[in-house]
Amino acid sequence: MTDRTTPDGVLYRIRPHASRLGRLLLAGGVLLLLASCRNFSVPSGSNIPTLLVGDIVMVLPFGEGPATGAPARGDMAVFRLPKERSSYFIKRVIGLPGDRIQMRNGRLFINGDMVRREPAGSYKTAVEFGSEKPVPKYRETLANGRTYEVIEIQGDSGYYDNTDEYVVPAGHCFVMGDNRDNSDDSRDLAAVGYIPLENFVGKPWRVLFSTAKAQMRLFKIIQ
């Protein structure tokens, strides 16, 4: 048995078999959590720098483990496209039912308020002929405290950096990629549009492993 000291100095004993039982229960809980995951590969760079091409991500169904019962603002989420339910996308939830979403000169506005954005250095991204160039990287922080990084390949003058105001319908969410100038997402109403809540599959939890070059991403937590 192991002696432990309480804050008031009184010793008490921990029985070894109780400690082993706790470890076994913890291990069993982890195994159950892993068994509930589905693994998805990331085929595109639409969520760089958060997710890279070649990442294999562990996705938890909403309501299990760290995933809440429904998509929350700021969550990365896997969903089926409304018009092609056999296709799975991974994007970040930006707007909830009833929200007003707009891009103005590269800045994100939610319900009329500009989302806080701070410079976070640069990110080297692939360009023509296999070369790389640094592009601006920023850290956005939502009103609920969720924070994540985005990149702007075309600065603040990309195709979807100035939009009309989107009003998210009841029972739907508005999603965007973290690679703001290279993402097919809810800003394109014809191709993607608003995502019905029933189309959401789960929340990416960790990178199981990655084939991305020169990246150490084993079991990396997904923000």
Tab-separated table of C-alpha atoms in Angstrom:
chain	number	residue	atom	x	y	z
A	1	MET	CA	0.000	0.000	0.000
A	2	THR	CA	1.072	3.606	-0.652
A	3	ASP	CA	1.069	6.395	1.927
A	4	ARG	CA	-0.404	9.728	0.836
A	5	THR	CA	-0.648	12.993	2.786
A	6	THR	CA	-3.772	15.137	2.876
A	7	PRO	CA	-3.508	18.967	3.014
A	8	ASP	CA	-3.869	18.882	6.835
A	9	GLY	CA	-0.971	16.429	7.179
A	10	VAL	CA	-3.041	13.317	7.996
A	11	LEU	CA	-1.754	10.185	6.294
A	12	TYR	CA	-4.076	7.762	4.608
A	13	ARG	CA	-3.519	4.557	2.673
A	14	ILE	CA	-4.357	3.754	-0.959
A	15	ARG	CA	-4.862	0.077	-1.596
A	16	PRO	CA	-2.921	-1.175	-4.654
A	17	HIS	CA	-5.859	-3.143	-6.074
A	18	ALA	CA	-8.047	-0.008	-5.997
A	19	SER	CA	-5.399	1.893	-7.950
A	20	ARG	CA	-5.193	-0.915	-10.512
A	21	LEU	CA	-8.978	-0.947	-10.812
A	22	GLY	CA	-8.942	2.768	-11.568
A	23	ARG	CA	-6.362	2.279	-14.301
A	24	LEU	CA	-8.361	-0.570	-15.783
A	25	LEU	CA	-11.540	1.534	-15.798
A	26	LEU	CA	-9.677	4.409	-17.413
A	27	ALA	CA	-8.206	2.130	-20.072
A	28	GLY	CA	-11.640	0.635	-20.715
A	29	GLY	CA	-13.144	4.088	-21.120
A	30	VAL	CA	-10.441	5.068	-23.610
A	31	LEU	CA	-11.006	1.877	-25.599
A	32	LEU	CA	-14.757	2.505	-25.720
A	33	LEU	CA	-14.115	6.069	-26.884
A	34	LEU	CA	-11.751	4.884	-29.610
A	35	ALA	CA	-14.249	2.217	-30.690
A	36	SER	CA	-16.888	4.900	-31.270
A	37	CYS	CA	-14.579	6.889	-33.581
A	38	ARG	CA	-14.715	6.860	-37.346
A	39	ASN	CA	-11.560	7.645	-39.286
A	40	PHE	CA	-11.558	9.976	-42.276
A	41	SER	CA	-8.694	11.001	-44.562
A	42	VAL	CA	-8.210	14.650	-45.521
A	43	PRO	CA	-7.873	14.879	-49.325
A	44	SER	CA	-7.686	18.671	-49.784
A	45	GLY	CA	-6.070	21.743	-48.289
A	46	SER	CA	-9.293	23.641	-47.603
A	47	ASN	CA	-8.650	23.607	-43.847
A	48	ILE	CA	-4.952	24.439	-43.811
A	49	PRO	CA	-3.346	25.194	-41.349
A	50	THR	CA	-5.610	23.184	-39.003
A	51	LEU	CA	-5.846	20.062	-41.170
A	52	LEU	CA	-3.315	19.055	-43.804
A	53	VAL	CA	-3.603	16.910	-46.902
A	54	GLY	CA	-2.833	13.366	-45.776
A	55	ASP	CA	-4.117	13.713	-42.220
A	56	ILE	CA	-6.155	10.765	-40.938
A	57	VAL	CA	-8.577	12.204	-38.402
A	58	MET	CA	-10.524	10.475	-35.637
A	59	VAL	CA	-14.141	11.643	-35.674
A	60	LEU	CA	-16.412	11.273	-32.644
A	61	PRO	CA	-20.200	11.195	-33.068
A	62	PHE	CA	-21.779	14.285	-31.531
A	63	GLY	CA	-22.792	13.493	-27.968
A	64	GLU	CA	-19.871	11.150	-27.204
A	65	GLY	CA	-16.646	11.940	-25.340
A	66	PRO	CA	-15.387	15.496	-25.944
A	67	ALA	CA	-17.998	16.051	-28.682
A	68	THR	CA	-21.106	17.873	-27.468
A	69	GLY	CA	-24.603	16.799	-28.474
A	70	ALA	CA	-24.771	19.170	-31.444
A	71	PRO	CA	-22.318	21.238	-33.515
A	72	ALA	CA	-21.199	24.348	-31.637
A	73	ARG	CA	-19.869	27.557	-33.102
A	74	GLY	CA	-16.163	27.108	-33.772
A	75	ASP	CA	-16.267	23.299	-33.972
A	76	MET	CA	-14.597	21.444	-36.792
A	77	ALA	CA	-17.288	19.084	-38.075
A	78	VAL	CA	-17.775	16.280	-40.577
A	79	PHE	CA	-21.018	16.400	-42.545
A	80	ARG	CA	-22.708	15.082	-45.658
A	81	LEU	CA	-23.366	17.493	-48.483
A	82	PRO	CA	-27.085	18.353	-48.794
A	83	LYS	CA	-27.117	17.673	-52.539
A	84	GLU	CA	-24.771	14.680	-52.508
A	85	ARG	CA	-25.113	12.756	-49.268
A	86	SER	CA	-22.498	10.212	-50.293
A	87	SER	CA	-19.808	12.923	-50.051
A	88	TYR	CA	-18.309	13.882	-46.687
A	89	PHE	CA	-16.837	17.316	-46.001
A	90	ILE	CA	-14.860	18.682	-43.057
A	91	LYS	CA	-15.314	22.388	-42.283
A	92	ARG	CA	-15.580	24.721	-39.314
A	93	VAL	CA	-19.026	25.670	-37.963
A	94	ILE	CA	-19.258	29.472	-38.103
A	95	GLY	CA	-22.992	30.210	-38.079
A	96	LEU	CA	-25.874	28.675	-36.123
A	97	PRO	CA	-29.608	28.862	-36.937
A	98	GLY	CA	-30.742	32.478	-37.206
A	99	ASP	CA	-27.224	33.945	-37.419
A	100	ARG	CA	-26.231	36.576	-39.959
A	101	ILE	CA	-22.845	35.889	-41.580
A	102	GLN	CA	-20.869	38.151	-43.901
A	103	MET	CA	-17.327	38.653	-45.192
A	104	ARG	CA	-16.156	42.260	-45.636
A	105	ASN	CA	-12.668	42.902	-46.995
A	106	GLY	CA	-11.514	39.531	-45.690
A	107	ARG	CA	-12.945	40.035	-42.203
A	108	LEU	CA	-15.624	37.756	-40.771
A	109	PHE	CA	-18.750	39.341	-39.319
A	110	ILE	CA	-21.272	37.416	-37.204
A	111	ASN	CA	-24.567	39.158	-36.419
A	112	GLY	CA	-23.022	42.489	-37.356
A	113	ASP	CA	-19.968	42.127	-35.096
A	114	MET	CA	-16.496	41.749	-36.572
A	115	VAL	CA	-14.701	38.648	-35.288
A	116	ARG	CA	-11.412	39.422	-33.574
A	117	ARG	CA	-8.423	38.610	-35.763
A	118	GLU	CA	-4.753	38.883	-34.827
A	119	PRO	CA	-1.663	38.335	-37.009
A	120	ALA	CA	-0.049	34.952	-36.350
A	121	GLY	CA	2.948	35.058	-38.665
A	122	SER	CA	2.905	33.354	-42.038
A	123	TYR	CA	2.381	29.905	-43.473
A	124	LYS	CA	4.294	28.361	-46.377
A	125	THR	CA	1.897	26.952	-48.928
A	126	ALA	CA	2.519	25.151	-52.209
A	127	VAL	CA	2.340	27.116	-55.462
A	128	GLU	CA	3.127	26.251	-59.069
A	129	PHE	CA	6.020	23.945	-60.026
A	130	GLY	CA	6.389	22.551	-56.516
A	131	SER	CA	7.665	25.726	-54.926
A	132	GLU	CA	6.312	27.359	-51.773
A	133	LYS	CA	5.485	30.890	-50.740
A	134	PRO	CA	4.601	32.424	-47.372
A	135	VAL	CA	1.017	33.652	-46.990
A	136	PRO	CA	-0.584	35.631	-44.141
A	137	LYS	CA	-1.767	33.596	-41.144
A	138	TYR	CA	-4.171	34.909	-38.523
A	139	ARG	CA	-5.756	33.766	-35.275
A	140	GLU	CA	-9.509	34.344	-35.080
A	141	THR	CA	-11.309	34.332	-31.733
A	142	LEU	CA	-15.081	33.960	-31.627
A	143	ALA	CA	-17.364	35.546	-29.042
A	144	ASN	CA	-17.652	32.189	-27.220
A	145	GLY	CA	-13.874	32.049	-26.758
A	146	ARG	CA	-13.163	29.464	-29.446
A	147	THR	CA	-9.930	30.283	-31.252
A	148	TYR	CA	-8.223	28.844	-34.326
A	149	GLU	CA	-5.867	29.838	-37.136
A	150	VAL	CA	-6.740	30.721	-40.728
A	151	ILE	CA	-4.684	31.603	-43.786
A	152	GLU	CA	-5.397	34.098	-46.573
A	153	ILE	CA	-3.632	33.002	-49.773
A	154	GLN	CA	-4.947	36.052	-51.662
A	155	GLY	CA	-4.751	38.433	-48.739
A	156	ASP	CA	-8.071	40.128	-48.036
A	157	SER	CA	-9.101	40.374	-51.678
A	158	GLY	CA	-10.072	36.778	-52.496
A	159	TYR	CA	-13.243	35.813	-54.354
A	160	TYR	CA	-15.258	35.248	-51.166
A	161	ASP	CA	-13.626	37.991	-49.086
A	162	ASN	CA	-16.572	40.283	-49.834
A	163	THR	CA	-20.028	38.713	-49.750
A	164	ASP	CA	-23.656	39.512	-49.251
A	165	GLU	CA	-25.066	38.803	-45.803
A	166	TYR	CA	-26.144	35.197	-45.285
A	167	VAL	CA	-29.019	34.430	-42.904
A	168	VAL	CA	-28.770	30.867	-41.593
A	169	PRO	CA	-32.156	29.075	-41.804
A	170	ALA	CA	-33.688	27.232	-38.870
A	171	GLY	CA	-32.267	23.733	-38.436
A	172	HIS	CA	-29.067	24.547	-40.381
A	173	CYS	CA	-25.472	25.663	-39.850
A	174	PHE	CA	-23.061	27.795	-41.859
A	175	VAL	CA	-19.584	26.311	-42.373
A	176	MET	CA	-16.284	27.647	-43.671
A	177	GLY	CA	-12.784	26.313	-44.291
A	178	ASP	CA	-9.766	27.718	-42.452
A	179	ASN	CA	-7.995	28.170	-45.800
A	180	ARG	CA	-10.321	31.055	-46.572
A	181	ASP	CA	-9.364	31.644	-50.211
A	182	ASN	CA	-9.260	27.974	-51.179
A	183	SER	CA	-12.371	26.390	-49.686
A	184	ASP	CA	-15.720	25.286	-51.114
A	185	ASP	CA	-18.066	26.013	-48.229
A	186	SER	CA	-21.363	27.658	-47.266
A	187	ARG	CA	-20.357	30.892	-48.978
A	188	ASP	CA	-21.093	29.048	-52.225
A	189	LEU	CA	-24.829	28.523	-51.865
A	190	ALA	CA	-25.114	26.579	-55.124
A	191	ALA	CA	-22.416	23.996	-54.395
A	192	VAL	CA	-22.513	23.680	-50.594
A	193	GLY	CA	-24.839	26.165	-48.923
A	194	TYR	CA	-26.373	25.769	-45.489
A	195	ILE	CA	-25.906	22.373	-43.833
A	196	PRO	CA	-28.946	20.682	-42.222
A	197	LEU	CA	-28.280	19.611	-38.644
A	198	GLU	CA	-29.215	16.022	-39.484
A	199	ASN	CA	-26.362	15.916	-42.031
A	200	PHE	CA	-23.661	16.298	-39.381
A	201	VAL	CA	-21.746	13.100	-38.691
A	202	GLY	CA	-19.352	14.047	-35.912
A	203	LYS	CA	-16.528	16.170	-34.592
A	204	PRO	CA	-12.890	15.618	-35.612
A	205	TRP	CA	-11.082	14.972	-32.339
A	206	ARG	CA	-7.458	14.107	-33.062
A	207	VAL	CA	-5.127	13.424	-35.964
A	208	LEU	CA	-4.523	9.667	-35.721
A	209	PHE	CA	-1.506	9.953	-38.006
A	210	SER	CA	-0.507	11.881	-41.095
A	211	THR	CA	1.321	11.325	-44.361
A	212	ALA	CA	1.974	15.080	-44.657
A	213	LYS	CA	5.671	15.652	-45.271
A	214	ALA	CA	7.882	17.026	-42.515
A	215	GLN	CA	5.021	17.157	-40.037
A	216	MET	CA	4.853	15.546	-36.584
A	217	ARG	CA	1.125	15.257	-36.081
A	218	LEU	CA	0.628	11.904	-34.326
A	219	PHE	CA	-2.459	12.117	-32.075
A	220	LYS	CA	-2.531	15.914	-32.431
A	221	ILE	CA	-5.606	17.572	-30.911
A	222	ILE	CA	-7.770	19.340	-33.499
A	223	GLN	CA	-8.770	22.859	-32.459
